[in-house]
CSV table of C-alpha atoms and ligand atoms in Angstrom, one decimal:
chain,number,residue,atom,x,y,z
A,20,MET,CA,82.6,13.5,29.1
A,21,PHE,CA,83.2,13.0,25.4
A,22,GLY,CA,84.5,16.4,24.7
A,23,ARG,CA,88.0,15.3,24.8
A,24,TRP,CA,87.4,13.0,21.9
A,25,PHE,CA,86.6,15.9,19.6
A,26,LYS,CA,89.1,18.5,18.4
A,27,ARG,CA,86.4,21.2,18.4
A,28,GLY,CA,84.9,22.1,21.7
A,29,GLY,CA,88.1,23.0,23.4
A,30,SER,CA,89.7,22.3,26.7
A,31,ASN,CA,87.9,19.7,28.7
A,32,THR,CA,90.7,17.1,28.5
A,33,GLN,CA,90.8,15.9,32.1
A,34,ALA,CA,87.6,17.7,33.3
A,35,ASP,CA,86.1,14.4,34.4
A,36,GLY,CA,89.4,13.0,35.7
A,37,ALA,CA,91.2,10.2,34.1
A,38,PRO,CA,88.9,7.9,32.2
A,39,ALA,CA,88.0,4.6,33.6
A,40,GLY,CA,89.8,1.7,32.0
A,41,GLY,CA,93.3,2.7,32.9
A,42,GLY,CA,93.6,5.2,30.1
A,43,HIS,CA,92.9,2.7,27.3
A,44,LEU,CA,90.5,4.1,24.7
A,45,ILE,CA,88.8,0.7,24.4
A,46,ASP,CA,89.0,-1.7,27.4
A,47,LEU,CA,87.2,-5.0,27.3
A,48,ARG,CA,87.6,-6.8,30.6
A,49,ASP,CA,86.9,-10.5,31.3
A,50,ILE,CA,84.2,-10.7,28.7
A,51,VAL,CA,82.0,-13.8,28.7
A,52,LYS,CA,79.3,-14.1,26.1
A,53,THR,CA,77.0,-17.1,26.3
A,54,TYR,CA,74.2,-17.4,23.7
A,55,GLN,CA,71.1,-19.3,24.7
A,56,SER,CA,69.2,-21.1,22.0
A,57,ALA,CA,66.8,-24.0,21.7
A,58,ALA,CA,69.8,-26.3,21.2
A,59,GLY,CA,71.3,-25.2,24.6
A,60,SER,CA,73.8,-22.6,25.5
A,61,PHE,CA,77.0,-21.8,23.6
A,62,THR,CA,79.8,-19.7,25.0
A,63,ALA,CA,81.2,-17.6,22.2
A,64,LEU,CA,83.6,-15.6,24.3
A,65,LYS,CA,85.3,-17.3,27.3
A,66,GLY,CA,86.5,-14.5,29.4
A,67,VAL,CA,88.5,-12.3,27.1
A,68,SER,CA,90.3,-9.0,27.8
A,69,LEU,CA,91.4,-6.6,25.2
A,70,ALA,CA,92.8,-3.1,25.5
A,71,VAL,CA,93.2,-0.7,22.5
A,72,ASP,CA,94.9,2.7,22.8
A,73,ALA,CA,94.1,5.8,20.9
A,74,GLY,CA,95.7,5.8,17.5
A,75,GLU,CA,96.1,2.1,17.1
A,76,PHE,CA,95.0,0.2,14.0
A,77,VAL,CA,94.1,-3.3,15.3
A,78,ALA,CA,93.3,-6.2,13.1
A,79,VAL,CA,91.2,-9.0,14.6
A,80,ILE,CA,91.9,-12.3,13.0
A,81,GLY,CA,90.8,-15.9,13.5
A,82,LYS,CA,88.9,-18.7,11.9
A,83,SER,CA,85.2,-18.4,11.0
A,84,GLY,CA,83.1,-18.9,14.0
A,85,SER,CA,85.9,-18.2,16.5
A,86,GLY,CA,84.1,-15.2,18.0
A,87,LYS,CA,85.5,-12.2,16.1
A,88,SER,CA,82.1,-10.5,15.4
A,89,THR,CA,80.9,-11.3,18.9
A,90,LEU,CA,84.0,-9.6,20.2
A,91,ILE,CA,83.6,-6.3,18.3
A,92,ASN,CA,79.8,-6.3,18.8
A,93,MET,CA,80.7,-5.8,22.5
A,94,VAL,CA,82.6,-2.6,21.6
A,95,THR,CA,79.7,-1.2,19.5
A,96,GLY,CA,77.1,-2.3,22.0
A,97,ILE,CA,75.3,-4.2,19.2
A,98,ASP,CA,75.5,-7.1,21.6
A,99,ARG,CA,76.0,-7.2,25.4
A,100,PRO,CA,78.3,-9.3,27.5
A,101,THR,CA,76.9,-12.0,29.7
A,102,SER,CA,79.5,-10.9,32.2
A,103,GLY,CA,82.5,-8.5,32.1
A,104,GLU,CA,83.0,-4.9,31.4
A,105,VAL,CA,83.2,-2.8,28.2
A,106,ILE,CA,84.7,0.6,28.8
A,107,VAL,CA,85.0,2.8,25.7
A,108,GLY,CA,86.4,6.3,26.1
A,109,GLY,CA,85.6,6.1,29.8
A,110,THR,CA,82.0,5.1,29.2
A,111,PRO,CA,80.7,1.8,30.6
A,112,VAL,CA,79.0,0.7,27.4
A,113,HIS,CA,77.6,-2.5,28.9
A,114,ARG,CA,75.6,-0.4,31.4
A,115,LEU,CA,73.9,2.0,28.9
A,116,SER,CA,70.2,1.6,28.2
A,117,GLU,CA,69.2,0.9,24.6
A,118,GLY,CA,68.2,4.5,24.1
A,119,GLN,CA,71.5,5.8,25.5
A,120,MET,CA,73.4,3.3,23.5
A,121,SER,CA,72.1,4.3,20.1
A,122,VAL,CA,72.9,8.0,20.8
A,123,TRP,CA,76.3,7.2,22.2
A,124,ARG,CA,77.1,4.9,19.3
A,125,GLY,CA,76.0,7.4,16.7
A,126,ARG,CA,78.2,10.1,18.1
A,127,HIS,CA,81.3,8.2,19.1
A,128,LEU,CA,81.7,5.2,16.8
A,129,GLY,CA,81.7,4.7,13.1
A,130,ILE,CA,80.7,1.2,12.1
A,131,ILE,CA,81.4,-0.5,8.8
A,132,PHE,CA,80.0,-3.8,7.8
A,133,GLN,CA,80.9,-6.4,5.2
A,134,PHE,CA,77.7,-5.8,3.2
A,135,PHE,CA,77.9,-2.0,3.4
A,136,GLN,CA,74.2,-1.7,4.6
A,137,LEU,CA,73.5,1.6,2.8
A,138,LEU,CA,69.8,2.4,2.6
A,139,PRO,CA,68.8,1.5,-1.0
A,140,SER,CA,66.1,4.2,-1.3
A,141,LEU,CA,68.4,7.1,-0.4
A,142,THR,CA,71.1,8.6,-2.6
A,143,VAL,CA,74.8,8.3,-1.7
A,144,VAL,CA,74.9,11.8,-0.2
A,145,GLU,CA,71.7,11.3,1.7
A,146,ASN,CA,73.1,8.0,3.2
A,147,VAL,CA,76.1,10.0,4.5
A,148,MET,CA,73.9,12.7,6.0
A,149,LEU,CA,71.8,10.2,7.9
A,150,PRO,CA,74.0,9.8,11.0
A,151,MET,CA,74.2,13.6,11.4
A,152,ASP,CA,70.4,13.8,11.1
A,153,PHE,CA,69.9,10.9,13.5
A,154,CYS,CA,72.2,12.3,16.2
A,155,ASN,CA,71.4,15.9,15.5
A,156,MET,CA,75.0,16.7,14.9
A,157,TYR,CA,76.1,19.7,12.9
A,158,LYS,CA,73.6,22.4,11.9
A,159,PRO,CA,70.9,21.1,9.4
A,160,GLY,CA,72.2,23.6,6.8
A,161,GLU,CA,75.7,22.3,7.1
A,162,ARG,CA,75.1,18.6,6.8
A,163,ARG,CA,74.9,18.2,3.0
A,164,GLU,CA,78.2,20.2,2.6
A,165,ARG,CA,79.9,18.1,5.2
A,166,ALA,CA,78.6,14.9,3.5
A,167,MET,CA,80.0,16.1,0.2
A,168,MET,CA,83.4,16.9,1.9
A,169,LEU,CA,83.5,13.3,3.3
A,170,LEU,CA,82.6,11.8,-0.1
A,171,ASP,CA,85.4,13.8,-1.5
A,172,GLN,CA,87.8,12.2,1.0
A,173,VAL,CA,86.8,8.8,-0.2
A,174,GLU,CA,86.8,9.9,-3.9
A,175,MET,CA,83.1,9.4,-4.3
A,176,VAL,CA,81.9,13.0,-4.7
A,177,ASP,CA,81.0,12.5,-8.4
A,178,GLN,CA,78.7,9.7,-7.5
A,179,ALA,CA,76.9,11.6,-4.8
A,180,HIS,CA,73.5,11.7,-6.4
A,181,LYS,CA,73.3,8.1,-7.5
A,182,LEU,CA,71.4,5.3,-5.6
A,183,PRO,CA,73.6,2.6,-4.0
A,184,SER,CA,72.4,0.1,-6.5
A,185,ALA,CA,74.0,2.1,-9.3
A,186,ILE,CA,77.5,1.9,-8.0
A,187,SER,CA,80.0,-1.0,-7.5
A,188,GLY,CA,80.6,-2.9,-4.2
A,189,GLY,CA,83.9,-1.1,-3.7
A,190,GLN,CA,82.3,2.2,-4.2
A,191,GLN,CA,79.5,1.3,-1.8
A,192,GLN,CA,82.1,0.5,0.8
A,193,ARG,CA,83.7,3.9,0.3
A,194,VAL,CA,80.3,5.5,0.8
A,195,ALA,CA,79.8,3.4,4.0
A,196,ILE,CA,83.2,4.7,5.2
A,197,ALA,CA,82.1,8.3,4.5
A,198,ARG,CA,78.9,7.5,6.4
A,199,ALA,CA,80.9,6.1,9.3
A,200,LEU,CA,82.9,9.3,9.5
A,201,ALA,CA,79.8,11.5,9.4
A,202,ASN,CA,79.8,12.5,13.1
A,203,ASP,CA,83.6,12.6,13.3
A,204,PRO,CA,83.9,9.6,15.7
A,205,PRO,CA,87.3,8.9,17.2
A,206,ILE,CA,86.8,5.2,16.7
A,207,LEU,CA,86.0,3.1,13.6
A,208,ILE,CA,84.9,-0.5,14.0
A,209,ALA,CA,84.8,-2.6,10.9
A,210,ASP,CA,83.6,-6.2,10.5
A,211,GLU,CA,85.2,-7.8,7.5
A,212,PRO,CA,85.0,-4.5,5.5
A,213,THR,CA,86.9,-6.0,2.6
A,214,GLY,CA,85.2,-9.4,2.8
A,215,ASN,CA,83.0,-8.7,-0.1
A,216,LEU,CA,85.5,-6.9,-2.3
A,217,ASP,CA,88.0,-8.2,-4.9
A,218,SER,CA,91.6,-8.0,-3.7
A,219,LYS,CA,92.5,-4.9,-5.6
A,220,THR,CA,89.5,-3.0,-4.2
A,221,ALA,CA,90.2,-4.5,-0.8
A,222,VAL,CA,93.7,-3.0,-0.8
A,223,ALA,CA,92.3,0.4,-1.8
A,224,VAL,CA,89.8,0.3,1.1
A,225,PHE,CA,92.6,-0.8,3.5
A,226,LYS,CA,94.6,2.2,2.3
A,227,LEU,CA,91.7,4.5,3.2
A,228,PHE,CA,91.7,3.0,6.7
A,229,ASP,CA,95.5,3.5,7.0
A,230,ASP,CA,95.1,7.2,6.0
A,231,LEU,CA,92.3,7.6,8.7
A,232,VAL,CA,94.6,6.2,11.3
A,233,LYS,CA,97.3,8.6,10.2
A,234,ALA,CA,94.7,11.4,10.6
A,235,GLY,CA,94.1,10.4,14.2
A,236,LYS,CA,91.4,7.7,14.2
A,237,THR,CA,91.5,4.5,16.1
A,238,ILE,CA,90.4,1.5,14.1
A,239,VAL,CA,89.5,-2.1,15.0
A,240,MET,CA,89.0,-4.2,12.0
A,241,VAL,CA,88.0,-7.8,11.7
A,242,THR,CA,89.5,-9.4,8.7
A,243,HIS,CA,90.1,-12.9,7.3
A,244,ASP,CA,92.8,-11.5,5.1
A,245,ASN,CA,96.1,-12.2,6.9
A,246,ASP,CA,98.1,-10.1,4.4
A,247,LEU,CA,96.0,-7.1,5.2
A,248,ALA,CA,96.1,-7.8,8.9
A,249,ARG,CA,99.9,-7.7,8.8
A,250,ARG,CA,99.7,-4.2,7.6
A,251,ALA,CA,97.7,-3.0,10.6
A,252,SER,CA,99.7,-1.9,13.6
A,253,ARG,CA,98.7,-4.9,15.7
A,254,SER,CA,96.9,-8.2,15.3
A,255,VAL,CA,94.6,-9.7,17.9
A,256,ILE,CA,94.1,-13.4,17.4
A,257,VAL,CA,90.8,-15.0,18.3
A,258,SER,CA,90.6,-18.7,18.7
A,259,ASP,CA,87.6,-20.6,19.9
A,260,GLY,CA,86.3,-17.8,22.1
A,261,GLU,CA,89.6,-16.8,23.5
A,262,ILE,CA,92.2,-14.3,22.5
A,263,VAL,CA,95.9,-14.6,22.8
A,264,ASN,CA,97.0,-12.5,25.6
A,265,GLN,CA,98.5,-9.5,23.9
A,266,TYR,CA,101.1,-8.8,26.7
A,267,LEU,CA,102.2,-12.4,26.4
A,268,ALA,CA,102.6,-12.1,22.7
A,269,ARG,CA,104.5,-8.9,23.2
A,270,ALA,CA,106.7,-10.3,26.0
A,271,LEU,CA,107.5,-13.6,24.3
A,272,PRO,CA,107.1,-12.9,20.6
A,273,ARG,CA,108.8,-16.0,19.4
A,274,LEU,CA,106.2,-18.5,20.6
A,275,SER,CA,104.1,-20.1,18.0
A,276,LEU,CA,100.4,-19.3,17.7
A,277,ASP,CA,99.5,-22.7,19.3
A,278,GLN,CA,101.9,-22.0,22.2
A,279,LEU,CA,100.5,-18.5,22.7
A,280,ILE,CA,96.9,-19.9,22.9
A,281,THR,CA,98.0,-22.7,25.3
A,282,VAL,CA,99.9,-20.4,27.5
A,283,THR,CA,97.1,-17.8,27.5
A,284,ARG,CA,94.9,-20.4,29.1
A,285,GLN,CA,97.5,-21.1,31.8
A,286,LEU,CA,98.0,-17.5,32.9
A,287,ASP,CA,96.8,-16.5,36.3
A,288,ARG,CA,95.7,-12.8,36.5
A,289,LEU,CA,96.8,-11.0,39.7
A,290,THR,CA,96.3,-7.4,40.8
A,291,TYR,CA,98.3,-5.4,43.3
A,292,GLU,CA,97.7,-2.1,44.9
A,293,PRO,CA,100.3,0.7,44.6
A,294,GLY,CA,103.4,-0.1,46.7
A,295,GLN,CA,102.4,-3.7,47.3
A,296,PRO,CA,105.2,-6.3,46.8
A,297,ILE,CA,104.7,-9.0,44.1
A,298,VAL,CA,107.9,-11.0,44.8
A,299,ARG,CA,110.4,-10.5,47.7
A,300,GLN,CA,114.1,-10.7,47.5
A,301,GLY,CA,115.2,-13.9,49.2
A,302,GLY,CA,111.8,-15.6,48.7
A,303,ARG,CA,111.4,-18.8,46.7
A,304,ALA,CA,111.1,-18.4,43.0
A,305,ASP,CA,107.8,-20.0,41.8
A,306,TYR,CA,106.2,-17.9,39.1
A,307,PHE,CA,107.1,-16.0,36.0
A,308,TYR,CA,105.3,-12.6,35.6
A,309,ILE,CA,104.3,-10.3,32.8
A,310,VAL,CA,103.1,-6.8,33.5
A,311,THR,CA,99.7,-6.2,31.9
A,312,ARG,CA,98.7,-2.9,33.5
A,313,GLY,CA,100.7,-0.1,35.1
A,314,LYS,CA,104.3,-0.3,36.2
A,315,VAL,CA,106.4,-2.3,38.6
A,316,GLU,CA,109.6,-1.4,40.4
A,317,VAL,CA,112.5,-3.8,40.6
A,318,ILE,CA,114.2,-3.1,44.0
A,319,LEU,CA,117.5,-4.4,45.3
A,320,ASP,CA,118.0,-4.4,49.0
A,321,GLN,CA,121.2,-2.5,49.9
A,322,PRO,CA,123.7,-3.8,52.4
A,323,GLY,CA,123.2,-0.6,54.5
A,324,GLY,CA,119.5,-1.3,54.7
A,325,GLY,CA,118.4,1.1,52.0
A,326,GLU,CA,116.8,0.1,48.7
A,327,LEU,CA,117.8,0.8,45.1
A,328,ILE,CA,115.2,0.9,42.3
A,329,ALA,CA,117.1,-1.0,39.7
A,330,GLU,CA,114.5,-0.9,37.0
A,331,VAL,CA,110.9,0.1,36.3
A,332,LEU,CA,109.0,-2.3,34.0
A,333,GLY,CA,105.8,-1.5,32.1
A,334,GLU,CA,103.2,-3.3,30.2
A,335,GLY,CA,104.5,-6.3,28.1
A,336,GLN,CA,107.7,-6.6,30.2
A,337,TYR,CA,108.4,-9.6,32.3
A,338,PHE,CA,110.1,-10.4,35.6
A,339,GLY,CA,110.8,-13.4,37.7
A,340,GLU,CA,112.7,-15.3,35.1
A,341,LEU,CA,116.0,-15.0,36.9
A,342,GLY,CA,115.1,-17.1,39.9
A,343,LEU,CA,113.3,-19.6,37.8
A,344,LEU,CA,116.1,-20.1,35.4
A,345,GLY,CA,118.5,-20.7,38.2
A,346,ASP,CA,115.9,-22.5,40.3
A,347,THR,CA,116.9,-20.3,43.1
A,348,GLU,CA,115.6,-17.7,45.4
A,349,ARG,CA,114.4,-14.2,44.2
A,350,ARG,CA,117.3,-11.8,43.6
A,351,ALA,CA,115.2,-8.7,43.9
A,352,THR,CA,111.9,-7.4,45.3
A,353,VAL,CA,109.4,-6.4,42.7
A,354,ARG,CA,106.5,-4.2,43.8
A,355,ALA,CA,103.6,-2.3,42.2
A,356,ALA,CA,104.8,1.3,41.5
A,357,HIS,CA,103.3,3.9,43.8
A,358,ASP,CA,102.0,6.4,41.2
A,359,ASN,CA,100.2,4.4,38.6
A,360,GLY,CA,97.1,3.0,40.2
A,361,THR,CA,96.3,-0.7,40.4
A,362,VAL,CA,98.9,-3.0,38.8
A,363,GLU,CA,97.9,-6.1,37.0
A,364,VAL,CA,100.2,-8.9,36.0
A,365,VAL,CA,99.8,-12.4,34.6
A,366,ALA,CA,101.7,-15.2,36.1
A,367,LEU,CA,102.9,-18.6,34.8
A,368,ASP,CA,103.9,-21.2,37.3
A,369,GLN,CA,107.4,-22.7,37.4
A,370,ASN,CA,106.4,-26.0,35.7
A,371,GLU,CA,104.5,-24.4,32.9
A,372,PHE,CA,107.3,-21.9,32.4
A,373,ASN,CA,110.0,-24.6,32.2
A,374,THR,CA,107.8,-26.7,29.8
A,375,LEU,CA,107.4,-23.6,27.6
A,376,LEU,CA,111.1,-22.9,27.4
A,377,ALA,CA,111.8,-26.6,26.7
A,378,GLU,CA,109.3,-26.3,23.7
A,379,SER,CA,110.5,-23.0,22.4
A,380,GLU,CA,114.3,-22.8,22.0
A,381,ALA,CA,114.0,-19.3,20.5
A,382,THR,CA,112.1,-18.1,23.6
A,383,ARG,CA,114.6,-19.8,25.9
A,384,LEU,CA,117.4,-18.0,24.2
A,385,ASP,CA,115.6,-14.6,24.4
A,386,VAL,CA,114.7,-15.0,28.1
A,387,THR,CA,118.2,-16.2,29.0
A,388,ARG,CA,119.7,-13.2,27.3
A,389,VAL,CA,117.5,-10.8,29.3
A,390,ALA,CA,118.3,-12.7,32.5
A,391,GLU,CA,122.0,-12.4,31.9
A,392,GLN,CA,121.7,-8.7,31.1
A,393,ARG,CA,119.8,-8.1,34.3
A,394,LEU,CA,122.2,-10.1,36.4
A,395,ALA,CA,125.1,-8.1,35.0
A,396,ALA,CA,123.3,-4.9,35.6
A,397,SER,CA,122.5,-5.8,39.2
A,398,ALA,CA,126.1,-6.9,39.9
A,399,ALA,CA,127.5,-3.6,38.5
B,8,ADP,P1,83.2,-15.0,13.7
B,8,ADP,O1,82.8,-13.6,13.5
B,8,ADP,O2,84.6,-15.2,14.2
B,8,ADP,O3,83.0,-15.8,12.5
B,8,ADP,P2,81.0,-15.1,15.6
B,8,ADP,O4,81.4,-14.1,16.6
B,8,ADP,O5,80.0,-14.6,14.6
B,8,ADP,O6,82.2,-15.7,14.8
B,8,ADP,O7,80.4,-16.4,16.2
B,8,ADP,C1,81.1,-17.1,17.2
B,8,ADP,C2,80.3,-18.3,17.6
B,8,ADP,O8,79.1,-17.9,18.3
B,8,ADP,C3,79.8,-19.2,16.4
B,8,ADP,O9,79.9,-20.5,16.8
B,8,ADP,C4,78.4,-18.8,16.2
B,8,ADP,O10,77.7,-19.8,15.7
B,8,ADP,C5,77.9,-18.4,17.6
B,8,ADP,N1,76.9,-17.4,17.6
B,8,ADP,C6,77.0,-16.1,17.1
B,8,ADP,N2,75.9,-15.5,17.3
B,8,ADP,C7,75.0,-16.3,17.9
B,8,ADP,C8,73.6,-16.2,18.3
B,8,ADP,N3,73.0,-15.1,18.2
B,8,ADP,N4,73.1,-17.3,18.9
B,8,ADP,C9,73.8,-18.4,19.0
B,8,ADP,N5,75.0,-18.6,18.7
B,8,ADP,C10,75.7,-17.6,18.1
B,9,MG,MG1,82.0,-12.6,11.9
């Protein structure tokens, strides 16, 4: 099942069919995490969904205590959801037993922590060999050479025989990154990896991550450093156990952070089977929609009785604005495309939509412009 993650091993790309999770490499769905303690229960994640595709470099940002570590601990299986699903590379991580989990994690994820967590009694090179030994990856005779090669990549080969206590924090983090790469995992998960480093060293470590993404890795990195986050390919904002809906942020990028969080809470999630209509031409306009999974077809009924597919919209694109702006009936039918599996959308009702446009002039202008373009196209 995991063969397709590794370049070696050849041609098993679709041998198991398409991975679960709609093709996303990491797919967290409706995750609720409630901690129970003597003081009562505390819900650290309130039904969050997050999809990460192969090759992305995602920065997870948010205030201390907002739930960032809890969120990425779902991906690594360090912690389990109270409810919801965690699909990584097609594997339902939340259903693995502890034993399966540690083997799976060792082979498919590289994990990097704020405090490096190297074993103090082992040398640098022995620390890097450890995951290969643990997961029995690579021939025993090849492991040291591979570890040295990885240390070379992070410019630590000349420190290979020192103990962790004999090198600086920045150097320890480089070693921890080499260790995370030991089994050539497709995904690296890092929780505040630069949190314990001075800013110059932090930039150097970030550069290393950037190079790894260019070399084909997928990285999810929690950081409190907004300057570094901006240099990732995408930021995910966690606020009080919720994350800003990434499709909303993509569709309406000019909303403020507070508006994004408010609207995220207002969104209704709806699913449609292939071919199923979402809105019908001539029907009353009552919701604004953003596609969050799959594709939808915008269809204009033709005078002769046929239909014309005017547009196909994908993830992060919206529809339904035309009828709402004009407070009129639907001008087109929109249905789930036939060939892309279940379609998911989020919907905002008319009142919430109008309030939002009244509060964000930039968004109102953007949405109006799109509506005018669509109107012109459908009239042509
Ligand atoms: P962040 O990484 O964003 O600083 P965390 O994910 O570590 O935040 O924590 C989110 C919230 O969940 C915090 O309020 C924290 O106190 C609480 N929390 C985290 N782990 C536990 C736990 N094991 N038991 C109880 N509460 C916890
Ligand atoms: Mg944390």
